[in-house]
mmCIF file of C-alpha atoms in Angstrom:
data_model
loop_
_atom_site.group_PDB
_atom_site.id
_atom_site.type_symbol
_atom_site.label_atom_id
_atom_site.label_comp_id
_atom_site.label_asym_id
_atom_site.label_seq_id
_atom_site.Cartn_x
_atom_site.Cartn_y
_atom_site.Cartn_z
ATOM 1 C CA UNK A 1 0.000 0.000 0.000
ATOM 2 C CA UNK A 2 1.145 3.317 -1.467
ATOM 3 C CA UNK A 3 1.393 5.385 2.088
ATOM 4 C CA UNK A 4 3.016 8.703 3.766
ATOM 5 C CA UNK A 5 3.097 9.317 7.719
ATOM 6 C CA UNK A 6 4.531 12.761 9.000
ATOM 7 C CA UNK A 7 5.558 13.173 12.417
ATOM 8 C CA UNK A 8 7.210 16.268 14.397
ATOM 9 C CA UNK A 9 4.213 18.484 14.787
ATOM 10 C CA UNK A 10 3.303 19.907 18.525
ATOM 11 C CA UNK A 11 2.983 22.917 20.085
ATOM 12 C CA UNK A 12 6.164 25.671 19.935
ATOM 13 C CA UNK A 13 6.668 29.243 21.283
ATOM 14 C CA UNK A 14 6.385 32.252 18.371
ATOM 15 C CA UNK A 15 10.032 32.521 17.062
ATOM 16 C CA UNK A 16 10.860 28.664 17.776
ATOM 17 C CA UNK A 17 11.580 25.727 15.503
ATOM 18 C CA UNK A 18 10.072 22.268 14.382
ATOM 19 C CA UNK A 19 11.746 19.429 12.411
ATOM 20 C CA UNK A 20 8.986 17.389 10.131
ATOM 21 C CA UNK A 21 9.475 14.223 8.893
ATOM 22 C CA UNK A 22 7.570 12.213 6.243
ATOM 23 C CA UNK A 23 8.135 8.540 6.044
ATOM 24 C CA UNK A 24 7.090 6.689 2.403
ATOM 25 C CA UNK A 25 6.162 3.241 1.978
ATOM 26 C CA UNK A 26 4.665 0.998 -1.092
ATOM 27 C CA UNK A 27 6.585 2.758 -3.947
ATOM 28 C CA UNK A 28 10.219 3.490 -4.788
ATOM 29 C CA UNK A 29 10.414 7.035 -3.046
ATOM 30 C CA UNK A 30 13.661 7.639 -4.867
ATOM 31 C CA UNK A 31 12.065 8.049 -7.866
ATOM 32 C CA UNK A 32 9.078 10.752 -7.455
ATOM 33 C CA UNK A 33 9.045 14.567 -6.584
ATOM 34 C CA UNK A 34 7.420 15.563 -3.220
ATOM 35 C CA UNK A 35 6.059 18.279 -1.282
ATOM 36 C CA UNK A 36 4.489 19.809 1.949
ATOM 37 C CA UNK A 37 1.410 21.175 1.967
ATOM 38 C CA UNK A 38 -0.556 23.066 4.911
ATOM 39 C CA UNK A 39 -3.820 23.610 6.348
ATOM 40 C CA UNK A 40 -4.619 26.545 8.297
ATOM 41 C CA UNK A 41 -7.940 25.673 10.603
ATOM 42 C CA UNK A 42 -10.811 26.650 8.396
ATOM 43 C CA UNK A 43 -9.151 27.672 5.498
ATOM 44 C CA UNK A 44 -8.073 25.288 2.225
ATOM 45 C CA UNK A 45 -4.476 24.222 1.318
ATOM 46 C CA UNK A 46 -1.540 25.679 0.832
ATOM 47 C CA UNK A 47 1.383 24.572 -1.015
ATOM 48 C CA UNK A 48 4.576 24.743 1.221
ATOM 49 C CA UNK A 49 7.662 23.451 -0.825
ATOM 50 C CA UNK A 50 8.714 21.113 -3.709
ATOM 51 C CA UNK A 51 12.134 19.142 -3.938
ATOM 52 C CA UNK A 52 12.669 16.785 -6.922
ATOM 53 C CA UNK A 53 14.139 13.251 -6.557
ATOM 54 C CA UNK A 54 17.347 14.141 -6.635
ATOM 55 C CA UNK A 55 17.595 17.265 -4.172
ATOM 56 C CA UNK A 56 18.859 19.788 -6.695
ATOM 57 C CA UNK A 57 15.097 21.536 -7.698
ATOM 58 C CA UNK A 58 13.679 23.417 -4.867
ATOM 59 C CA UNK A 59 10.866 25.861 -4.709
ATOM 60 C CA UNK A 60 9.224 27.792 -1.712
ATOM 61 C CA UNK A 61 5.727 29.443 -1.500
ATOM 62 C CA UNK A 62 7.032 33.571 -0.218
ATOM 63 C CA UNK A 63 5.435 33.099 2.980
ATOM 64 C CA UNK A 64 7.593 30.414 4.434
ATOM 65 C CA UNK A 65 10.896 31.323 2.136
ATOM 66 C CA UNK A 66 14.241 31.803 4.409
ATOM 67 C CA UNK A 67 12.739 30.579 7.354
ATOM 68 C CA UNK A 68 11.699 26.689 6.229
ATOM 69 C CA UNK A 69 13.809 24.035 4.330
ATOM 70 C CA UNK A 70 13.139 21.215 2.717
ATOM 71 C CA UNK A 71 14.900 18.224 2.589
ATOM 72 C CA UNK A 72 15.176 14.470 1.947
ATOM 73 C CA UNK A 73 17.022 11.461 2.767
ATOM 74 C CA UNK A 74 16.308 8.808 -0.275
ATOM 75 C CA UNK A 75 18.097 5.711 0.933
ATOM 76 C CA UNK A 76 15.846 6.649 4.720
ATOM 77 C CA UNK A 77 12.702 7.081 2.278
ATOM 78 C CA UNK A 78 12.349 10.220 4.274
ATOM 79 C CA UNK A 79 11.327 13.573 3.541
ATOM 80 C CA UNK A 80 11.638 16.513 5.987
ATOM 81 C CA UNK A 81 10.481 20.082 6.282
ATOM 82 C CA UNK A 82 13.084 22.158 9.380
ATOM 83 C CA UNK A 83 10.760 25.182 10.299
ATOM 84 C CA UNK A 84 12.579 28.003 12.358
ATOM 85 C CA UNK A 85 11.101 31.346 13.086
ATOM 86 C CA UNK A 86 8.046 30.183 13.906
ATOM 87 C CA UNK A 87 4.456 32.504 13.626
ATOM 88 C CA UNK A 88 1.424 32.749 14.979
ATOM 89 C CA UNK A 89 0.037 32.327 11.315
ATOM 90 C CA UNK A 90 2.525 29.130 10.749
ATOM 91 C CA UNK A 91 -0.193 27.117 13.093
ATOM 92 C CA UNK A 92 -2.137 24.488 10.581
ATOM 93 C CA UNK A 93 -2.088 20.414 9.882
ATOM 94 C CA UNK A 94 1.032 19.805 7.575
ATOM 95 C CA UNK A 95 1.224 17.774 4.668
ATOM 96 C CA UNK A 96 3.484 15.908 2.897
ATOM 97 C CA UNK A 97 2.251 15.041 -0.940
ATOM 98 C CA UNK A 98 3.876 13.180 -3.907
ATOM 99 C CA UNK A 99 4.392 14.412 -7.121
ATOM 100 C CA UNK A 100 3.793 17.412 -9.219
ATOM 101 C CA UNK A 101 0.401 16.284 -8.731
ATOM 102 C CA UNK A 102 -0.173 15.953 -4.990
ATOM 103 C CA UNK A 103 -1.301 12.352 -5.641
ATOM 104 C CA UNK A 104 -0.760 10.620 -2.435
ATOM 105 C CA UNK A 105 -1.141 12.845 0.968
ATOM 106 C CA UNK A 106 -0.421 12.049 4.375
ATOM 107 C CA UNK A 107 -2.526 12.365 7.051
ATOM 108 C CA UNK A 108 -0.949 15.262 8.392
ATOM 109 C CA UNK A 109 0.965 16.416 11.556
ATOM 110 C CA UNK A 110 -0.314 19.405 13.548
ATOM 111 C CA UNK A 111 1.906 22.547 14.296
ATOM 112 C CA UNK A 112 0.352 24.933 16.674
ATOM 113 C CA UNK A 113 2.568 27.951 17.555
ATOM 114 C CA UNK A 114 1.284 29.760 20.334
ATOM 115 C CA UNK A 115 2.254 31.101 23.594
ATOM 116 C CA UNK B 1 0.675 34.306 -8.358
ATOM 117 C CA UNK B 2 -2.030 32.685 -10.012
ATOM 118 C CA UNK B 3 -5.256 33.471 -8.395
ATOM 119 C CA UNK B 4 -8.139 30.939 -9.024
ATOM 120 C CA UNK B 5 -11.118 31.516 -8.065
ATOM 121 C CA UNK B 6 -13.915 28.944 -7.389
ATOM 122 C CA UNK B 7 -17.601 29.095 -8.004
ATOM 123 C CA UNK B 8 -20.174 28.900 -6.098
ATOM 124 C CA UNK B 9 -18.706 29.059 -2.666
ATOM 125 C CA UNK B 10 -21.381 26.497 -1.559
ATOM 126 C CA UNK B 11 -24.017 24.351 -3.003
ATOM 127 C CA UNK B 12 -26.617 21.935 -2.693
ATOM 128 C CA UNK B 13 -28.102 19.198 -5.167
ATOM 129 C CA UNK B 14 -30.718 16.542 -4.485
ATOM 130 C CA UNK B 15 -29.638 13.151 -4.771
ATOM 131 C CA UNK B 16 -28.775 12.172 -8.381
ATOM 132 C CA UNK B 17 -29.044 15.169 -10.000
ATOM 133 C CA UNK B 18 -26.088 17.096 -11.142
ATOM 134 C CA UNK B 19 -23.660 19.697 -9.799
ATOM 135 C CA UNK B 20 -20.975 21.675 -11.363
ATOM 136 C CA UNK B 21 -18.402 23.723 -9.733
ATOM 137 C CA UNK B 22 -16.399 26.087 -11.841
ATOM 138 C CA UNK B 23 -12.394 27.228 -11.159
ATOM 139 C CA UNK B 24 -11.392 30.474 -12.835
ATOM 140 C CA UNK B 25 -7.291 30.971 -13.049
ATOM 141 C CA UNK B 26 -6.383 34.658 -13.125
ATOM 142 C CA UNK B 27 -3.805 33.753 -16.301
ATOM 143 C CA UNK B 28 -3.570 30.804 -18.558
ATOM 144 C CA UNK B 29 -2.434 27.357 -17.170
ATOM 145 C CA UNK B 30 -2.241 25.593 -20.547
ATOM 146 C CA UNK B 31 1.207 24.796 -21.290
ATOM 147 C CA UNK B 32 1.266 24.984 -25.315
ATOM 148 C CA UNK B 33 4.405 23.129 -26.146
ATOM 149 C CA UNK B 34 2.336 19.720 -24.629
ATOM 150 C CA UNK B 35 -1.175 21.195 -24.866
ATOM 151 C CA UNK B 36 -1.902 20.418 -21.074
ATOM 152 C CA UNK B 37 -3.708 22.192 -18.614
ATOM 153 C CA UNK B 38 -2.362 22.129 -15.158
ATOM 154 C CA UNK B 39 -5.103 21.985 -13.155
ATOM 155 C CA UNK B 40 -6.345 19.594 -10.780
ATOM 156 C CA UNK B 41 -9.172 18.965 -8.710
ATOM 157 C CA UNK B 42 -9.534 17.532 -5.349
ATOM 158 C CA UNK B 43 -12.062 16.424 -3.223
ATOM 159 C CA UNK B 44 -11.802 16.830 1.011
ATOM 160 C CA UNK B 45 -13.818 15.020 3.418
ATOM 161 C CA UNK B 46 -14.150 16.096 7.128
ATOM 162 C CA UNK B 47 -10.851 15.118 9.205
ATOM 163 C CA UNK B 48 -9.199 13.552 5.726
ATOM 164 C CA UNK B 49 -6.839 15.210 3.575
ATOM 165 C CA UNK B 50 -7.482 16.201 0.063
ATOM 166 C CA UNK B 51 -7.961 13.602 -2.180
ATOM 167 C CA UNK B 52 -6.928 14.110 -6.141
ATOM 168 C CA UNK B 53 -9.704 13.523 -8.201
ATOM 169 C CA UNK B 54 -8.560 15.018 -11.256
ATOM 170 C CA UNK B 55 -5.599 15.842 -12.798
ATOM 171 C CA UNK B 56 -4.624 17.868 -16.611
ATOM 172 C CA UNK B 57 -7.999 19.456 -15.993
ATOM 173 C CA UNK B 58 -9.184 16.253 -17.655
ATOM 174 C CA UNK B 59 -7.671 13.180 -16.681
ATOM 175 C CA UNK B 60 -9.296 11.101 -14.008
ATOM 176 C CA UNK B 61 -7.212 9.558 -11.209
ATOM 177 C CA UNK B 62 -7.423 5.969 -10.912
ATOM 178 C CA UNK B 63 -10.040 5.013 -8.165
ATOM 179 C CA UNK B 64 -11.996 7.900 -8.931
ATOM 180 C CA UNK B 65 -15.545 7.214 -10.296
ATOM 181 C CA UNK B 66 -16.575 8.195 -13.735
ATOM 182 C CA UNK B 67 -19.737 10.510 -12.682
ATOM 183 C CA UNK B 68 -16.406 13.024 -11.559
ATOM 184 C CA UNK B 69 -15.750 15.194 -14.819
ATOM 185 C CA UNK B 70 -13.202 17.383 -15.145
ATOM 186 C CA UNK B 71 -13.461 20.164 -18.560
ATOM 187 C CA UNK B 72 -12.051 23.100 -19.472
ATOM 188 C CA UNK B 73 -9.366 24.743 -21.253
ATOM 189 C CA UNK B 74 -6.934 28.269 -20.734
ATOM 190 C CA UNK B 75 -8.668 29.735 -17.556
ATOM 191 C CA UNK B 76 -12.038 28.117 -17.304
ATOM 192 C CA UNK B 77 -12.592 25.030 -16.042
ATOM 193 C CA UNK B 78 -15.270 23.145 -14.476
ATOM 194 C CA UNK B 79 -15.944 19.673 -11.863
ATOM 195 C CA UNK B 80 -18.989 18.130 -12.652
ATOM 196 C CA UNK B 81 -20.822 15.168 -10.406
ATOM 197 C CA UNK B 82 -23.026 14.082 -12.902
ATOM 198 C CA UNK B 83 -25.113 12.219 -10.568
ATOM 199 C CA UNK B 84 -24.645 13.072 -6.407
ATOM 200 C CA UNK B 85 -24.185 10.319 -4.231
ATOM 201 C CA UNK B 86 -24.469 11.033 -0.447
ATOM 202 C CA UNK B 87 -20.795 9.843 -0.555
ATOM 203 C CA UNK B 88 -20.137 13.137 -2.500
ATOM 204 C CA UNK B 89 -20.319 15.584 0.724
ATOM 205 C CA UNK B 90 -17.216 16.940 0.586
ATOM 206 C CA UNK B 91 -15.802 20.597 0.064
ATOM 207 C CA UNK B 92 -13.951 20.491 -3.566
ATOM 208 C CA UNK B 93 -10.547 22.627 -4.629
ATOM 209 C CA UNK B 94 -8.941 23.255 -8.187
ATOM 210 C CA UNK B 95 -5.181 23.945 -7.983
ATOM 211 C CA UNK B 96 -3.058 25.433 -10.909
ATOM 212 C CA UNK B 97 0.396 23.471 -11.124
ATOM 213 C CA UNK B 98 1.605 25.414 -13.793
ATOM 214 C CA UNK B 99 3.475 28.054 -11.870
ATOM 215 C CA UNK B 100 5.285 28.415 -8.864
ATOM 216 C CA UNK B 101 3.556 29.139 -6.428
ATOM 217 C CA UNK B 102 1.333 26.567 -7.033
ATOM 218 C CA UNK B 103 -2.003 27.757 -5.752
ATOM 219 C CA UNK B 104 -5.928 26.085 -4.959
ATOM 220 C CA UNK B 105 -8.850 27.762 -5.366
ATOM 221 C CA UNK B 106 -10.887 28.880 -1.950
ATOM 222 C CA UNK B 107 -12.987 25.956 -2.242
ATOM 223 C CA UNK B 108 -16.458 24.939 -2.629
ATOM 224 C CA UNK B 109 -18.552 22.838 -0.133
ATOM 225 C CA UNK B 110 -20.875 20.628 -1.387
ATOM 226 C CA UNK B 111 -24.306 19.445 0.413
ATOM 227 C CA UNK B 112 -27.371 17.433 -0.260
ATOM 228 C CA UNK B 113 -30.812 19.512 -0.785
#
C-alpha cells in the first residue's frame, strides 16, 4: 500500500523551531518529486515546498521562504520540512504530498505555535 | 501568483441530480508546447486530507468514479458530479500546477438539498 506518515508536529513558542518528517512506503520514493502542503484551521491548502528526486530543484511558497527548508534522505525514504522562526500564522495540519500532482497525501501532523 | 477563483462558494443538489463547480485561473495554465492544462481537482472530506480527483484538468485519477468530470481549457474550467451520491459531501478545490507558487482555489462545499 502506497502510504506517507509525517511526524514532528506539537505545540512551539512564536520565534521557535520544528523538524517534520515524512516517512514513504509501497513505492520506490527515490524516484518521485514531493512536497508539503498546509492547512490553516478553516481555510483550504496551501502549497509549502517542492524538492525533486534528486535534491537539486527546490521551490518555496514567499510566505515560508528563508525561514523553512526542505529536505530528503532517499536511501531513509524520508522527507523533511526544518521550520525556524516560527508565527502565529505558521499554526495548521502539515502535509506531505507526492508528485507534481499531490497524488498521495499524508494524514498530516499538527503545528500549533502559540504562547 | 495565479489566483483561481472557485464558483459557487457552496451548493446543494438533491440526490442524483447534477452539480458543477467552476475554477477560474487569473492567467492561462495551458502549457502549449504539450497542450496540457495544469489543473487539478480535489475532493476533502471532514478530518481527511485532500484527495486528487482530477488531474490535466481532464484526466481522471485511478479510483476515482466516472460521474467526476473534469473540462475546461486556458482559464475556465469546471468539476462536474453528474449524478450526487451522499458519498459526495465533501468541500472540492482546483489547484493550478503550472506556476510556482502553485495555488488552490478557496474551495467549494458541497451538500445534499
Amino acid at each position: 500500500e502506497v502510504q506517507l506518515v509525517e511526524s514532528g508536529g506539537g505545540l512551539v513558542q512564536p520565534g521557535g523551531s520544528l523538524r517534520l518528517s515524512c516517512v514513504a512506503s509501497g513505492f520506490t520514493f527515490s524516484d518521485y518529486n514531493m512536497n508539503w502542503v498546509r492547512q490553516a484551521p478553516g481555510k483550504g491548502p496551501e502549497w509549502l515546498s517542492y524538492i525533486n528526486s534528486s535534491s537539486n530543484t527546490i521551490y518555496y511558497a514567499d510566505s515560508v521562504r528563508g525561514r523553512f527548508t526542505i529536505s530528503r534522505d532517499n536511501a531513509k525514504n524520508s522527507l523533511y520540512l526544518q521550520m525556524n522562526s516560527l508565527r502565529v500564522e505558521d499554526t495548521a495540519v502539515y502535509y506531505c504530498a507526492r508528485n507534481r500532482t499531490l497524488d498521495v497525501w499524508g494524514q498530516g501532523t499538527t503545528v500549533t505555535v502559540s504562547s | 501568483d495565479i489566483v483561481m477563483t472557485q464558483s459557487p462558494d457552496s451548493l446543494a443538489v438533491s440526490l442524483g441530480e447534477r452539480a458543477s463547480i467552476n475554477c477560474k485561473s487569473s492567467q492561462s495554465v495551458l502549457y502549449n508546447s504539450n497542450n496540457k492544462n495544469y489543473l487539478a481537482w480535489y475532493q476533502q472530506k471532514p478530518g481527511q486530507p485532500p484527495r486528487l480527483l482530477i488531474y490535466w484538468a481532464s484526466t481522471r485519477e485511478s479510483g476515482v468514479p466516472d460521474r467526476f468530470i473534469g473540462s475546461g481549457s486556458g482559464t475556465d474550467f469546471t468539476l462536474t458530479i453528474s449524478s450526487l451520491q451522499a458519498e459526495d459531501v465533501a468541500v472540492y478545490y482546483c489547484r493550478q500546477y503550472y506556476n510556482n507558487p502553485w495555488t488552490f482555489g478557496q474551495g467549494t462545499k458541497v451538500e445534499i438539498k
